[in-house]
PDB file of C-alpha atoms and ligand atoms in Angstrom:
ATOM      1  CA  UNK A 230      93.225 120.829  71.934  1.00 82.00           C
ATOM      2  CA  UNK A 231      92.658 120.565  75.436  1.00 85.00           C
ATOM      3  CA  UNK A 232      89.690 117.717  75.175  1.00 91.00           C
ATOM      4  CA  UNK A 233      91.778 115.341  72.940  1.00 95.00           C
ATOM      5  CA  UNK A 234      95.158 115.774  74.285  1.00 96.00           C
ATOM      6  CA  UNK A 235      94.066 115.275  78.364  1.00 96.00           C
ATOM      7  CA  UNK A 236      92.235 112.539  77.542  1.00 97.00           C
ATOM      8  CA  UNK A 237      94.285 110.893  74.830  1.00 97.00           C
ATOM      9  CA  UNK A 238      97.457 111.016  77.552  1.00 97.00           C
ATOM     10  CA  UNK A 239      95.461 109.702  79.961  1.00 97.00           C
ATOM     11  CA  UNK A 240      94.517 106.352  78.378  1.00 97.00           C
ATOM     12  CA  UNK A 241      98.057 106.062  76.937  1.00 97.00           C
ATOM     13  CA  UNK A 242      99.342 105.937  80.612  1.00 96.00           C
ATOM     14  CA  UNK A 243      96.319 103.602  81.611  1.00 96.00           C
ATOM     15  CA  UNK A 244      97.546 101.385  79.014  1.00 97.00           C
ATOM     16  CA  UNK A 245     101.221 101.915  79.953  1.00 96.00           C
ATOM     17  CA  UNK A 246     100.212 100.361  83.479  1.00 95.00           C
ATOM     18  CA  UNK A 247      97.425  98.006  81.857  1.00 96.00           C
ATOM     19  CA  UNK A 248     100.602  96.387  80.611  1.00 96.00           C
ATOM     20  CA  UNK A 249     103.229  96.751  83.850  1.00 94.00           C
ATOM     21  CA  UNK A 250     100.318  95.077  85.596  1.00 93.00           C
ATOM     22  CA  UNK A 251      98.432  92.895  83.535  1.00 93.00           C
ATOM     23  CA  UNK A 252      96.567  91.165  86.683  1.00 94.00           C
ATOM     24  CA  UNK A 253      94.305  94.410  86.707  1.00 94.00           C
ATOM     25  CA  UNK A 254      93.427  93.558  83.245  1.00 95.00           C
ATOM     26  CA  UNK A 255      90.908  90.375  84.349  1.00 95.00           C
ATOM     27  CA  UNK A 256      90.273  92.313  87.704  1.00 94.00           C
ATOM     28  CA  UNK A 257      88.753  95.384  85.641  1.00 94.00           C
ATOM     29  CA  UNK A 258      87.007  93.062  83.543  1.00 94.00           C
ATOM     30  CA  UNK A 259      85.243  91.079  86.315  1.00 94.00           C
ATOM     31  CA  UNK A 260      83.893  94.461  87.998  1.00 93.00           C
ATOM     32  CA  UNK A 261      82.682  96.107  84.819  1.00 91.00           C
ATOM     33  CA  UNK A 262      81.302  92.704  83.799  1.00 90.00           C
ATOM     34  CA  UNK A 263      79.252  92.768  87.152  1.00 91.00           C
ATOM     35  CA  UNK A 264      77.462  95.615  86.522  1.00 89.00           C
ATOM     36  CA  UNK A 265      76.593  95.673  82.739  1.00 87.00           C
ATOM     37  CA  UNK A 266      74.189  92.686  81.440  1.00 81.00           C
ATOM     38  CA  UNK A 267      74.058  92.159  77.860  1.00 78.00           C
ATOM     39  CA  UNK A 268      73.127  96.026  76.384  1.00 81.00           C
ATOM     40  CA  UNK A 269      75.964  98.215  76.105  1.00 86.00           C
ATOM     41  CA  UNK A 270      78.113  99.994  78.050  1.00 86.00           C
ATOM     42  CA  UNK A 271      77.077 102.946  79.316  1.00 89.00           C
ATOM     43  CA  UNK A 272      78.115 106.200  80.816  1.00 89.00           C
ATOM     44  CA  UNK A 273      75.605 105.236  83.048  1.00 88.00           C
ATOM     45  CA  UNK A 274      76.415 101.830  84.142  1.00 87.00           C
ATOM     46  CA  UNK A 275      79.523 102.001  84.915  1.00 88.00           C
ATOM     47  CA  UNK A 276      80.450 105.075  86.502  1.00 88.00           C
ATOM     48  CA  UNK A 277      80.186 104.189  89.922  1.00 87.00           C
ATOM     49  CA  UNK A 278      82.885 101.202  89.583  1.00 92.00           C
ATOM     50  CA  UNK A 279      85.294 101.701  92.652  1.00 90.00           C
ATOM     51  CA  UNK A 280      88.223 100.156  91.309  1.00 92.00           C
ATOM     52  CA  UNK A 281      87.859 101.540  87.825  1.00 93.00           C
ATOM     53  CA  UNK A 282      87.728 104.704  88.786  1.00 91.00           C
ATOM     54  CA  UNK A 283      90.811 104.346  91.364  1.00 91.00           C
ATOM     55  CA  UNK A 284      92.825 103.117  88.686  1.00 93.00           C
ATOM     56  CA  UNK A 285      91.758 105.754  86.588  1.00 93.00           C
ATOM     57  CA  UNK A 286      92.256 108.266  89.525  1.00 90.00           C
ATOM     58  CA  UNK A 287      95.261 107.000  90.529  1.00 91.00           C
ATOM     59  CA  UNK A 288      96.408 107.142  86.761  1.00 94.00           C
ATOM     60  CA  UNK A 289      95.537 111.172  86.311  1.00 93.00           C
ATOM     61  CA  UNK A 290      97.690 110.872  90.277  1.00 90.00           C
ATOM     62  CA  UNK A 291     100.636 109.842  88.064  1.00 92.00           C
ATOM     63  CA  UNK A 292     100.588 111.268  85.183  1.00 94.00           C
ATOM     64  CA  UNK A 293      98.298 114.122  85.624  1.00 95.00           C
ATOM     65  CA  UNK A 294      97.653 115.404  81.769  1.00 95.00           C
ATOM     66  CA  UNK A 295      98.048 119.476  82.692  1.00 94.00           C
ATOM     67  CA  UNK A 296     100.954 118.746  85.302  1.00 92.00           C
ATOM     68  CA  UNK A 297     101.577 122.095  86.750  1.00 90.00           C
ATOM     69  CA  UNK A 298      99.823 125.821  86.219  1.00 83.00           C
ATOM     70  CA  UNK A 299      96.845 126.160  86.584  1.00 86.00           C
ATOM     71  CA  UNK A 300      96.753 129.846  88.268  1.00 92.00           C
ATOM     72  CA  UNK A 301      95.065 131.495  90.305  1.00 93.00           C
ATOM     73  CA  UNK A 302      94.220 135.357  91.924  1.00 96.00           C
ATOM     74  CA  UNK A 303      93.558 135.715  95.489  1.00 97.00           C
ATOM     75  CA  UNK A 304      90.898 138.096  96.397  1.00 97.00           C
ATOM     76  CA  UNK A 305      91.886 141.659  97.542  1.00 97.00           C
ATOM     77  CA  UNK A 306      91.189 141.026 101.347  1.00 98.00           C
ATOM     78  CA  UNK A 307      93.429 137.768 100.932  1.00 97.00           C
ATOM     79  CA  UNK A 308      92.468 134.274 101.820  1.00 96.00           C
ATOM     80  CA  UNK A 309      93.449 131.555 104.301  1.00 96.00           C
ATOM     81  CA  UNK A 310      93.488 128.228 104.083  1.00 88.00           C
ATOM     82  CA  UNK A 311      93.901 125.779 107.046  1.00 89.00           C
ATOM     83  CA  UNK A 312      96.266 127.697 108.864  1.00 92.00           C
ATOM     84  CA  UNK A 313      98.229 129.874 106.400  1.00 93.00           C
ATOM     85  CA  UNK A 314      97.209 133.139 105.133  1.00 97.00           C
ATOM     86  CA  UNK A 315      97.711 134.310 101.439  1.00 96.00           C
ATOM     87  CA  UNK A 316      97.788 138.007 100.853  1.00 98.00           C
ATOM     88  CA  UNK A 317      95.287 139.818  98.214  1.00 97.00           C
ATOM     89  CA  UNK A 318      96.009 140.313  94.830  1.00 97.00           C
ATOM     90  CA  UNK A 319      98.706 136.919  94.998  1.00 97.00           C
ATOM     91  CA  UNK A 320      99.234 134.678  91.776  1.00 96.00           C
ATOM     92  CA  UNK A 321      98.654 131.228  93.471  1.00 93.00           C
ATOM     93  CA  UNK A 322     100.055 127.963  91.481  1.00 90.00           C
ATOM     94  CA  UNK A 323      98.736 124.196  91.857  1.00 85.00           C
ATOM     95  CA  UNK A 324     100.916 122.235  89.988  1.00 90.00           C
ATOM     96  CA  UNK A 325      99.187 118.826  90.442  1.00 90.00           C
ATOM     97  CA  UNK A 326     101.903 116.181  89.612  1.00 91.00           C
ATOM     98  CA  UNK A 327     104.222 117.908  92.647  1.00 89.00           C
ATOM     99  CA  UNK A 328     101.615 117.726  94.789  1.00 86.00           C
ATOM    100  CA  UNK A 329     100.267 114.119  93.893  1.00 85.00           C
ATOM    101  CA  UNK A 330     103.559 113.013  94.205  1.00 85.00           C
ATOM    102  CA  UNK A 331     104.695 114.367  97.454  1.00 83.00           C
ATOM    103  CA  UNK A 332     104.818 112.368 100.307  1.00 76.00           C
ATOM    104  CA  UNK A 333     101.812 114.680 101.984  1.00 72.00           C
ATOM    105  CA  UNK A 334     100.483 113.473  99.155  1.00 62.00           C
ATOM    106  CA  UNK A 335      97.237 116.225  98.949  1.00 57.00           C
ATOM    107  CA  UNK A 336      95.257 115.200  96.151  1.00 49.00           C
ATOM    108  CA  UNK A 337      94.391 111.356  96.954  1.00 49.00           C
ATOM    109  CA  UNK A 338      94.675 111.208 100.859  1.00 48.00           C
ATOM    110  CA  UNK A 339      90.575 112.292 100.656  1.00 49.00           C
ATOM    111  CA  UNK A 340      88.489 110.124 103.531  1.00 45.00           C
ATOM    112  CA  UNK A 341      85.898 110.329 101.158  1.00 47.00           C
ATOM    113  CA  UNK A 342      87.910 108.183  98.841  1.00 55.00           C
ATOM    114  CA  UNK A 343      86.734 105.253  98.144  1.00 53.00           C
ATOM    115  CA  UNK A 344      89.464 102.798  97.073  1.00 56.00           C
ATOM    116  CA  UNK A 345      92.986 102.907  98.197  1.00 53.00           C
ATOM    117  CA  UNK A 346      94.750 101.398  95.054  1.00 62.00           C
ATOM    118  CA  UNK A 347      97.752 103.026  94.746  1.00 67.00           C
ATOM    119  CA  UNK A 348     100.187 102.207  91.791  1.00 68.00           C
TER     120      UNK A 348
HETATM  121  C1  LIG B 126      91.730 113.029  81.071  1.00 73.52           C
HETATM  122  C2  LIG B 126      91.319 114.457  80.626  1.00 73.52           C
HETATM  123  C3  LIG B 126      91.188 115.840  81.565  1.00 73.52           C
HETATM  124  C4  LIG B 126      91.533 116.553  81.726  1.00 73.52           C
HETATM  125  C5  LIG B 126      93.040 115.738  82.643  1.00 73.52           C
HETATM  126  C6  LIG B 126      91.591 117.775  82.081  1.00 73.52           C
HETATM  127  C7  LIG B 126      91.891 118.992  82.973  1.00 73.52           C
HETATM  128  C8  LIG B 126      91.117 120.059  83.187  1.00 73.52           C
HETATM  129  C9  LIG B 126      92.131 120.937  84.321  1.00 73.52           C
HETATM  130  C10 LIG B 126      92.941 121.047  84.800  1.00 73.52           C
HETATM  131  C11 LIG B 126      91.087 122.279  83.506  1.00 73.52           C
HETATM  132  C12 LIG B 126      91.483 123.593  85.106  1.00 73.52           C
HETATM  133  C13 LIG B 126      92.499 124.280  83.906  1.00 73.52           C
HETATM  134  C14 LIG B 126      92.130 125.893  84.647  1.00 73.52           C
HETATM  135  O1  LIG B 126      91.021 125.658  85.272  1.00 73.52           O
HETATM  136  O2  LIG B 126      93.633 126.278  85.150  1.00 73.52           O
HETATM  137  C15 LIG B 126      90.251 121.886  82.647  1.00 73.52           C
HETATM  138  C16 LIG B 126      89.760 122.585  82.154  1.00 73.52           C
HETATM  139  C17 LIG B 126      88.455 122.483  81.259  1.00 73.52           C
HETATM  140  N1  LIG B 126      88.336 120.855  80.700  1.00 73.52           N
HETATM  141 FE1  LIG B 126      88.950 119.447  81.118  1.00 73.52          FE
HETATM  142  N2  LIG B 126      89.988 118.040  81.225  1.00 73.52           N
HETATM  143  C18 LIG B 126      90.308 116.929  80.506  1.00 73.52           C
HETATM  144  C19 LIG B 126      89.371 116.538  79.762  1.00 73.52           C
HETATM  145  C20 LIG B 126      87.892 117.196  78.930  1.00 73.52           C
HETATM  146  C21 LIG B 126      87.054 117.427  78.252  1.00 73.52           C
HETATM  147  C22 LIG B 126      87.421 116.015  77.638  1.00 73.52           C
HETATM  148  C23 LIG B 126      86.402 118.034  77.857  1.00 73.52           C
HETATM  149  C24 LIG B 126      85.303 118.464  77.031  1.00 73.52           C
HETATM  150  C25 LIG B 126      85.181 117.620  76.492  1.00 73.52           C
HETATM  151  C26 LIG B 126      87.325 119.477  78.809  1.00 73.52           C
HETATM  152  C27 LIG B 126      86.453 120.549  78.708  1.00 73.52           C
HETATM  153  C28 LIG B 126      87.439 121.642  79.916  1.00 73.52           C
HETATM  154  C29 LIG B 126      87.022 122.915  80.166  1.00 73.52           C
HETATM  155  C30 LIG B 126      85.624 123.779  79.062  1.00 73.52           C
HETATM  156  C31 LIG B 126      87.289 123.450  80.656  1.00 73.52           C
HETATM  157  C32 LIG B 126      87.564 124.910  81.129  1.00 73.52           C
HETATM  158  C33 LIG B 126      86.227 125.055  82.358  1.00 73.52           C
HETATM  159  C34 LIG B 126      86.049 126.417  82.968  1.00 73.52           C
HETATM  160  O3  LIG B 126      87.153 127.652  82.445  1.00 73.52           O
HETATM  161  O4  LIG B 126      85.700 126.561  84.118  1.00 73.52           O
HETATM  162  N3  LIG B 126      88.004 118.717  79.455  1.00 73.52           N
HETATM  163  N4  LIG B 126      90.447 120.918  82.781  1.00 73.52           N
END
């Protein structure tokens, strides 16, 4: 099923990268501890942790659980993205695996990205 397959694959790759770089475990623990009091670790308490989010995003960049497909149909009048015009009724594919490992790194070089953590 989509929900559990994507999440379990992502968790597996997160633990793989933590095993490769154990220093990250203490760094992530420190960041989480600084935002969590004695109560439960809730989604609200940890949703804005830059390093944790960077680690998850970087794992998803290297190991996107949906590595390809995600086809979309262009509108009948076509569409212009940047300087490229794509005619209407064309099927366009955005393969995350290739895009995020490309030297252009389209998906992860956003100016709004809060961490430059890369594996
Ligand atoms: C790391 C975890 C996950 C990843 C990488 C992931 C990835 C994706 C991707 C790439 C799509 C878009 C597919 C497309 O439009 O062609 C999608 C759609 C969707 N995902 Fe996930 N997903 C994850 C976890 C989950 C979970 C946990 C749920 C629900 C509990 C969920 C619910 C959905 C739903 C409902 C859609 C369809 C949305 C729509 O039709 O607009 N996903 N997911």
